[in-house]
PDB file of C-alpha atoms in Angstrom:
ATOM      1  CA  GLY A 797      13.247  -6.335  13.149  1.00  0.00           C
ATOM      2  CA  GLU A 798      16.294  -5.311  11.199  1.00  0.00           C
ATOM      3  CA  ASN A 799      17.168  -1.650  10.844  1.00  0.00           C
ATOM      4  CA  VAL A 800      19.863  -0.242   8.569  1.00  0.00           C
ATOM      5  CA  GLU A 801      21.339   3.220   8.995  1.00  0.00           C
ATOM      6  CA  GLN A 802      23.461   4.797   6.279  1.00  0.00           C
ATOM      7  CA  HIS A 803      25.819   7.771   6.482  1.00  0.00           C
ATOM      8  CA  PRO A 804      26.441  10.305   5.163  1.00  0.00           C
ATOM      9  CA  SER A 805      23.329  11.302   3.261  1.00  0.00           C
ATOM     10  CA  THR A 806      25.431  13.393   0.878  1.00  0.00           C
ATOM     11  CA  LEU A 807      29.133  13.065   0.116  1.00  0.00           C
ATOM     12  CA  SER A 808      31.102  15.389  -2.111  1.00  0.00           C
ATOM     13  CA  VAL A 809      34.645  14.416  -3.096  1.00  0.00           C
ATOM     14  CA  GLN A 810      37.239  15.687  -5.543  1.00  0.00           C
ATOM     15  CA  GLU A 811      37.725  13.597  -8.655  1.00  0.00           C
ATOM     16  CA  GLY A 812      40.529  11.134  -8.042  1.00  0.00           C
ATOM     17  CA  ASP A 813      40.018  11.034  -4.279  1.00  0.00           C
ATOM     18  CA  SER A 814      38.472   8.160  -2.344  1.00  0.00           C
ATOM     19  CA  ALA A 815      34.909   7.950  -1.041  1.00  0.00           C
ATOM     20  CA  VAL A 816      33.656   5.922   1.908  1.00  0.00           C
ATOM     21  CA  ILE A 817      30.011   5.265   2.755  1.00  0.00           C
ATOM     22  CA  LYS A 818      29.102   3.516   6.001  1.00  0.00           C
ATOM     23  CA  CYS A 819      26.123   1.450   7.100  1.00  0.00           C
ATOM     24  CA  THR A 820      25.204  -0.094  10.421  1.00  0.00           C
ATOM     25  CA  TYR A 821      22.678  -2.855  10.980  1.00  0.00           C
ATOM     26  CA  SER A 822      20.869  -4.054  14.075  1.00  0.00           C
ATOM     27  CA  ASP A 823      20.144  -7.774  13.527  1.00  0.00           C
ATOM     28  CA  SER A 824      23.169  -9.931  14.262  1.00  0.00           C
ATOM     29  CA  ALA A 825      21.560 -12.736  12.225  1.00  0.00           C
ATOM     30  CA  SER A 826      21.857 -10.728   8.992  1.00  0.00           C
ATOM     31  CA  ASN A 827      24.371 -12.384   6.702  1.00  0.00           C
ATOM     32  CA  TYR A 828      24.087 -10.740   3.284  1.00  0.00           C
ATOM     33  CA  PHE A 829      25.039  -7.126   2.516  1.00  0.00           C
ATOM     34  CA  PRO A 830      24.684  -5.760  -1.014  1.00  0.00           C
ATOM     35  CA  TRP A 831      25.410  -2.288  -2.332  1.00  0.00           C
ATOM     36  CA  TYR A 832      23.395  -0.744  -5.144  1.00  0.00           C
ATOM     37  CA  LYS A 833      24.156   2.225  -7.352  1.00  0.00           C
ATOM     38  CA  GLN A 834      21.345   4.297  -8.799  1.00  0.00           C
ATOM     39  CA  GLU A 835      22.124   6.837 -11.484  1.00  0.00           C
ATOM     40  CA  LEU A 836      19.679   9.641 -12.096  1.00  0.00           C
ATOM     41  CA  GLY A 837      16.484   8.345 -13.691  1.00  0.00           C
ATOM     42  CA  LYS A 838      17.688   4.736 -13.714  1.00  0.00           C
ATOM     43  CA  ARG A 839      17.006   1.592 -11.729  1.00  0.00           C
ATOM     44  CA  PRO A 840      19.132   0.562  -8.715  1.00  0.00           C
ATOM     45  CA  GLN A 841      21.830  -1.861  -9.829  1.00  0.00           C
ATOM     46  CA  LEU A 842      23.958  -4.180  -7.736  1.00  0.00           C
ATOM     47  CA  ILE A 843      27.617  -3.157  -7.745  1.00  0.00           C
ATOM     48  CA  ILE A 844      29.072  -5.375  -5.041  1.00  0.00           C
ATOM     49  CA  ASP A 845      27.929  -7.610  -2.199  1.00  0.00           C
ATOM     50  CA  ILE A 846      29.442  -9.438   0.735  1.00  0.00           C
ATOM     51  CA  ARG A 847      28.377 -12.327   2.910  1.00  0.00           C
ATOM     52  CA  SER A 848      29.066 -12.663   6.604  1.00  0.00           C
ATOM     53  CA  ASN A 849      31.758 -15.321   6.204  1.00  0.00           C
ATOM     54  CA  VAL A 850      34.004 -12.779   4.463  1.00  0.00           C
ATOM     55  CA  GLY A 851      35.543  -9.613   5.898  1.00  0.00           C
ATOM     56  CA  GLU A 852      36.404  -7.812   2.681  1.00  0.00           C
ATOM     57  CA  LYS A 853      35.676  -8.033  -1.013  1.00  0.00           C
ATOM     58  CA  LYS A 854      37.148  -6.034  -3.889  1.00  0.00           C
ATOM     59  CA  ASP A 855      36.187  -5.433  -7.477  1.00  0.00           C
ATOM     60  CA  GLN A 856      38.544  -3.063  -9.267  1.00  0.00           C
ATOM     61  CA  ARG A 857      38.064   0.388  -7.687  1.00  0.00           C
ATOM     62  CA  ILE A 858      35.260  -0.751  -5.385  1.00  0.00           C
ATOM     63  CA  ALA A 859      35.582  -2.621  -2.113  1.00  0.00           C
ATOM     64  CA  VAL A 860      33.281  -3.521   0.740  1.00  0.00           C
ATOM     65  CA  THR A 861      34.364  -4.279   4.281  1.00  0.00           C
ATOM     66  CA  LEU A 862      32.304  -5.974   6.973  1.00  0.00           C
ATOM     67  CA  ASN A 863      32.765  -5.845  10.732  1.00  0.00           C
ATOM     68  CA  LYS A 864      30.357  -8.387  12.206  1.00  0.00           C
ATOM     69  CA  THR A 865      31.272  -7.594  15.789  1.00  0.00           C
ATOM     70  CA  ALA A 866      30.438  -3.920  15.410  1.00  0.00           C
ATOM     71  CA  LYS A 867      27.628  -4.677  12.954  1.00  0.00           C
ATOM     72  CA  HIS A 868      28.727  -2.262  10.292  1.00  0.00           C
ATOM     73  CA  PHE A 869      29.847  -2.452   6.702  1.00  0.00           C
ATOM     74  CA  SER A 870      31.329   0.125   4.365  1.00  0.00           C
ATOM     75  CA  LEU A 871      31.672   0.837   0.659  1.00  0.00           C
ATOM     76  CA  HIS A 872      35.024   2.177  -0.500  1.00  0.00           C
ATOM     77  CA  ILE A 873      35.501   3.740  -3.922  1.00  0.00           C
ATOM     78  CA  THR A 874      39.047   4.670  -4.892  1.00  0.00           C
ATOM     79  CA  GLU A 875      40.226   7.002  -7.661  1.00  0.00           C
ATOM     80  CA  THR A 876      36.750   8.411  -8.073  1.00  0.00           C
ATOM     81  CA  GLN A 877      35.585   9.386 -11.544  1.00  0.00           C
ATOM     82  CA  PRO A 878      32.663  11.536 -12.776  1.00  0.00           C
ATOM     83  CA  GLU A 879      30.658   8.416 -13.635  1.00  0.00           C
ATOM     84  CA  ASP A 880      30.711   7.439  -9.960  1.00  0.00           C
ATOM     85  CA  SER A 881      28.273  10.275  -9.261  1.00  0.00           C
ATOM     86  CA  ALA A 882      25.037   8.564  -8.198  1.00  0.00           C
ATOM     87  CA  VAL A 883      22.975   7.565  -5.186  1.00  0.00           C
ATOM     88  CA  TYR A 884      24.302   4.513  -3.368  1.00  0.00           C
ATOM     89  CA  PHE A 885      22.123   2.260  -1.220  1.00  0.00           C
ATOM     90  CA  CYS A 886      23.250  -0.336   1.266  1.00  0.00           C
ATOM     91  CA  ALA A 887      21.028  -3.180   2.436  1.00  0.00           C
ATOM     92  CA  ALA A 888      21.062  -6.164   4.755  1.00  0.00           C
ATOM     93  CA  SER A 889      19.197  -9.436   4.838  1.00  0.00           C
ATOM     94  CA  GLY A 890      19.140 -12.744   6.658  1.00  0.00           C
ATOM     95  CA  VAL A 891      16.920 -15.520   7.854  1.00  0.00           C
ATOM     96  CA  ASP A 892      15.087 -13.235  10.302  1.00  0.00           C
ATOM     97  CA  SER A 893      13.851 -11.068   7.430  1.00  0.00           C
ATOM     98  CA  ASN A 894      13.176 -14.082   5.208  1.00  0.00           C
ATOM     99  CA  TYR A 895      16.042 -12.765   3.089  1.00  0.00           C
ATOM    100  CA  GLN A 896      14.146  -9.620   2.214  1.00  0.00           C
ATOM    101  CA  LEU A 897      16.454  -6.656   1.854  1.00  0.00           C
ATOM    102  CA  ILE A 898      16.247  -3.993   4.536  1.00  0.00           C
ATOM    103  CA  TRP A 899      17.463  -0.758   2.963  1.00  0.00           C
ATOM    104  CA  GLY A 900      19.541   2.148   4.077  1.00  0.00           C
ATOM    105  CA  ALA A 901      18.278   5.619   3.181  1.00  0.00           C
ATOM    106  CA  GLY A 902      20.881   6.224   0.482  1.00  0.00           C
ATOM    107  CA  THR A 903      23.936   8.414  -0.034  1.00  0.00           C
ATOM    108  CA  LYS A 904      24.200  10.934  -2.832  1.00  0.00           C
ATOM    109  CA  LEU A 905      27.800  10.899  -4.046  1.00  0.00           C
ATOM    110  CA  ILE A 906      28.956  13.979  -5.917  1.00  0.00           C
ATOM    111  CA  ILE A 907      32.276  13.903  -7.755  1.00  0.00           C
ATOM    112  CA  LYS A 908      33.711  17.377  -8.211  1.00  0.00           C
ATOM    113  CA  PRO A 909      35.850  17.926 -11.314  1.00  0.00           C
TER     114      PRO A 909
ATOM    115  CA  ASP B 131      18.834  -6.852 -15.712  1.00  0.00           C
ATOM    116  CA  ALA B 132      17.326 -10.281 -15.022  1.00  0.00           C
ATOM    117  CA  GLY B 133      14.723  -9.975 -17.791  1.00  0.00           C
ATOM    118  CA  ILE B 134      12.368  -7.696 -15.873  1.00  0.00           C
ATOM    119  CA  THR B 135      10.029  -5.344 -17.676  1.00  0.00           C
ATOM    120  CA  GLN B 136       7.467  -2.944 -16.319  1.00  0.00           C
ATOM    121  CA  SER B 137       4.462  -1.441 -18.024  1.00  0.00           C
ATOM    122  CA  PRO B 138       3.530   1.253 -18.500  1.00  0.00           C
ATOM    123  CA  ARG B 139       6.797   3.154 -18.102  1.00  0.00           C
ATOM    124  CA  HIS B 140       5.002   6.446 -17.639  1.00  0.00           C
ATOM    125  CA  LYS B 141       1.416   7.185 -16.654  1.00  0.00           C
ATOM    126  CA  VAL B 142      -0.600  10.277 -15.852  1.00  0.00           C
ATOM    127  CA  THR B 143      -3.948   9.731 -14.219  1.00  0.00           C
ATOM    128  CA  GLU B 144      -6.563  11.591 -12.235  1.00  0.00           C
ATOM    129  CA  THR B 145      -7.386  11.339  -8.555  1.00  0.00           C
ATOM    130  CA  GLY B 146      -9.944   8.639  -7.857  1.00  0.00           C
ATOM    131  CA  THR B 147      -9.228   6.472 -10.892  1.00  0.00           C
ATOM    132  CA  PRO B 148      -7.951   2.898 -10.605  1.00  0.00           C
ATOM    133  CA  VAL B 149      -4.466   2.185 -11.918  1.00  0.00           C
ATOM    134  CA  THR B 150      -2.727  -1.120 -12.539  1.00  0.00           C
ATOM    135  CA  LEU B 151       1.007  -1.484 -13.027  1.00  0.00           C
ATOM    136  CA  ARG B 152       2.482  -4.670 -14.430  1.00  0.00           C
ATOM    137  CA  CYS B 153       5.779  -6.364 -13.744  1.00  0.00           C
ATOM    138  CA  HIS B 154       6.882  -9.200 -16.000  1.00  0.00           C
ATOM    139  CA  GLN B 155       9.942 -11.398 -15.506  1.00  0.00           C
ATOM    140  CA  THR B 156      11.466 -14.118 -17.650  1.00  0.00           C
ATOM    141  CA  GLU B 157      13.868 -15.587 -15.061  1.00  0.00           C
ATOM    142  CA  ASN B 158      11.366 -17.810 -13.223  1.00  0.00           C
ATOM    143  CA  HIS B 159      12.302 -16.123  -9.935  1.00  0.00           C
ATOM    144  CA  ARG B 160      10.135 -17.092  -6.989  1.00  0.00           C
ATOM    145  CA  TYR B 161      10.071 -13.768  -5.157  1.00  0.00           C
ATOM    146  CA  MET B 162       8.750 -10.506  -6.564  1.00  0.00           C
ATOM    147  CA  TYR B 163       8.531  -7.084  -4.960  1.00  0.00           C
ATOM    148  CA  TRP B 164       6.910  -3.707  -5.491  1.00  0.00           C
ATOM    149  CA  TYR B 165       8.688  -0.624  -4.155  1.00  0.00           C
ATOM    150  CA  ARG B 166       7.976   3.049  -4.371  1.00  0.00           C
ATOM    151  CA  GLN B 167      10.709   5.646  -4.420  1.00  0.00           C
ATOM    152  CA  ASP B 168      10.185   9.236  -3.402  1.00  0.00           C
ATOM    153  CA  PRO B 169      12.719  11.989  -2.757  1.00  0.00           C
ATOM    154  CA  GLY B 170      14.005  11.749   0.793  1.00  0.00           C
ATOM    155  CA  HIS B 171      12.473   8.321   1.425  1.00  0.00           C
ATOM    156  CA  GLY B 172      14.690   5.878  -0.422  1.00  0.00           C
ATOM    157  CA  LEU B 173      13.098   2.566  -1.392  1.00  0.00           C
ATOM    158  CA  ARG B 174       9.949   1.572   0.490  1.00  0.00           C
ATOM    159  CA  LEU B 175       8.388  -1.854   0.145  1.00  0.00           C
ATOM    160  CA  ILE B 176       4.696  -1.881  -0.795  1.00  0.00           C
ATOM    161  CA  HIS B 177       3.910  -5.576  -1.256  1.00  0.00           C
ATOM    162  CA  TYR B 178       5.783  -8.713  -2.106  1.00  0.00           C
ATOM    163  CA  SER B 179       5.075 -12.215  -3.375  1.00  0.00           C
ATOM    164  CA  TYR B 180       6.737 -15.477  -2.428  1.00  0.00           C
ATOM    165  CA  GLY B 181       4.936 -17.590  -5.009  1.00  0.00           C
ATOM    166  CA  VAL B 182       1.881 -17.800  -7.223  1.00  0.00           C
ATOM    167  CA  LYS B 183      -1.107 -16.474  -5.270  1.00  0.00           C
ATOM    168  CA  ASP B 184       1.134 -15.922  -2.213  1.00  0.00           C
ATOM    169  CA  THR B 185       1.518 -12.270  -1.305  1.00  0.00           C
ATOM    170  CA  ASP B 186       2.107 -10.166   1.781  1.00  0.00           C
ATOM    171  CA  LYS B 187       2.171  -6.540   2.828  1.00  0.00           C
ATOM    172  CA  GLY B 188       5.197  -4.334   3.094  1.00  0.00           C
ATOM    173  CA  GLU B 189       5.701  -1.155   5.101  1.00  0.00           C
ATOM    174  CA  VAL B 190       3.542   1.147   2.908  1.00  0.00           C
ATOM    175  CA  SER B 191       0.730  -1.096   1.668  1.00  0.00           C
ATOM    176  CA  ASP B 192      -2.278   1.127   2.414  1.00  0.00           C
ATOM    177  CA  GLY B 193      -4.133   2.019  -0.785  1.00  0.00           C
ATOM    178  CA  TYR B 194      -2.440  -0.719  -2.818  1.00  0.00           C
ATOM    179  CA  SER B 195      -3.308  -4.297  -3.694  1.00  0.00           C
ATOM    180  CA  VAL B 196      -1.401  -6.930  -5.644  1.00  0.00           C
ATOM    181  CA  SER B 197      -2.013 -10.140  -7.499  1.00  0.00           C
ATOM    182  CA  ARG B 198       0.172 -12.896  -8.838  1.00  0.00           C
ATOM    183  CA  SER B 199      -1.646 -15.460 -10.939  1.00  0.00           C
ATOM    184  CA  LYS B 200       1.469 -16.583 -12.830  1.00  0.00           C
ATOM    185  CA  THR B 201       5.116 -16.859 -11.814  1.00  0.00           C
ATOM    186  CA  GLU B 202       6.144 -14.284 -14.395  1.00  0.00           C
ATOM    187  CA  ASP B 203       3.606 -11.540 -13.636  1.00  0.00           C
ATOM    188  CA  PHE B 204       3.084  -9.391 -10.544  1.00  0.00           C
ATOM    189  CA  LEU B 205       0.425  -6.699 -10.723  1.00  0.00           C
ATOM    190  CA  LEU B 206       0.142  -3.644  -8.489  1.00  0.00           C
ATOM    191  CA  THR B 207      -3.246  -1.917  -8.308  1.00  0.00           C
ATOM    192  CA  LEU B 208      -4.067   1.464  -6.898  1.00  0.00           C
ATOM    193  CA  GLU B 209      -7.786   1.067  -6.253  1.00  0.00           C
ATOM    194  CA  SER B 210      -8.470   4.810  -6.206  1.00  0.00           C
ATOM    195  CA  ALA B 211      -5.382   6.846  -6.974  1.00  0.00           C
ATOM    196  CA  THR B 212      -4.486   9.809  -4.772  1.00  0.00           C
ATOM    197  CA  SER B 213      -1.917  12.566  -5.281  1.00  0.00           C
ATOM    198  CA  SER B 214       0.193  11.051  -2.474  1.00  0.00           C
ATOM    199  CA  GLN B 215       0.697   8.012  -4.705  1.00  0.00           C
ATOM    200  CA  THR B 216       2.582  10.059  -7.271  1.00  0.00           C
ATOM    201  CA  SER B 217       5.915   8.299  -7.280  1.00  0.00           C
ATOM    202  CA  VAL B 218       8.341   6.103  -9.147  1.00  0.00           C
ATOM    203  CA  TYR B 219       7.433   2.435  -8.775  1.00  0.00           C
ATOM    204  CA  PHE B 220      10.035  -0.300  -9.075  1.00  0.00           C
ATOM    205  CA  CYS B 221       9.460  -3.993  -9.367  1.00  0.00           C
ATOM    206  CA  ALA B 222      12.188  -6.395  -8.247  1.00  0.00           C
ATOM    207  CA  THR B 223      12.710 -10.142  -8.284  1.00  0.00           C
ATOM    208  CA  ARG B 224      14.788 -12.600  -6.281  1.00  0.00           C
ATOM    209  CA  GLN B 225      15.559 -16.296  -6.414  1.00  0.00           C
ATOM    210  CA  GLY B 226      16.447 -18.111  -3.215  1.00  0.00           C
ATOM    211  CA  GLN B 227      18.862 -16.235  -0.991  1.00  0.00           C
ATOM    212  CA  GLU B 228      20.355 -14.269  -3.852  1.00  0.00           C
ATOM    213  CA  THR B 229      20.115 -10.588  -4.410  1.00  0.00           C
ATOM    214  CA  GLN B 230      17.260  -8.581  -5.874  1.00  0.00           C
ATOM    215  CA  TYR B 231      17.192  -7.317  -9.436  1.00  0.00           C
ATOM    216  CA  PHE B 232      15.155  -4.308 -10.392  1.00  0.00           C
ATOM    217  CA  GLY B 233      12.948  -3.467 -13.321  1.00  0.00           C
ATOM    218  CA  PRO B 234      13.289  -0.125 -15.149  1.00  0.00           C
ATOM    219  CA  GLY B 235      10.569   1.601 -13.102  1.00  0.00           C
ATOM    220  CA  THR B 236       7.219   3.268 -13.769  1.00  0.00           C
ATOM    221  CA  ARG B 237       6.741   6.999 -13.270  1.00  0.00           C
ATOM    222  CA  LEU B 238       3.204   7.674 -12.069  1.00  0.00           C
ATOM    223  CA  LEU B 239       1.706  11.147 -11.796  1.00  0.00           C
ATOM    224  CA  VAL B 240      -1.680  11.483 -10.118  1.00  0.00           C
ATOM    225  CA  LEU B 241      -3.319  14.835 -10.798  1.00  0.00           C
TER     226      LEU B 241
END
């Protein structure tokens, strides 16, 4: 079945710098890749997603890139701000998993003032 | 937040007692999920439902059962709670091939 690996587990960046979180997946049939942000004590919330027919998607300071050949996708956050501090989860799904999300382990992003 | 509520939001119980958590959605989504979240383990799927009375096990289903008698409600039952089931429990829903939306979570402490 599908397996998703996420790195790094913790990422500390200076406010204003960029942050990149990477995920790899194993099932080439996966075609949907969402990213969730979970603030302390809150529920995971979708921040951006990408489907396999697209290589990149942007939404203001957040972007996701997908490399289907290498089977990895990345979250890019530019001009980081204190409110970006959270745990970020990647996930993958496709017909082989009946569109159930297979989750990465999460990355704790710390924004240093 | 896709109209998902969970009850109770917080619960303290004793080892050996039964506990039922409720997830209620107003979006008429077909799929519903129960996850648990523990430090160092991310989100782990307990059980899921793909329709009324249609449920299946996830990766950590031992000690848990579920029921779905109506589209809008998905119940998670701990038949005899243990301290290892202390966790934060999230319900989620999905429609078709779209993404999952999460409820606010239930914090369960088993003493």
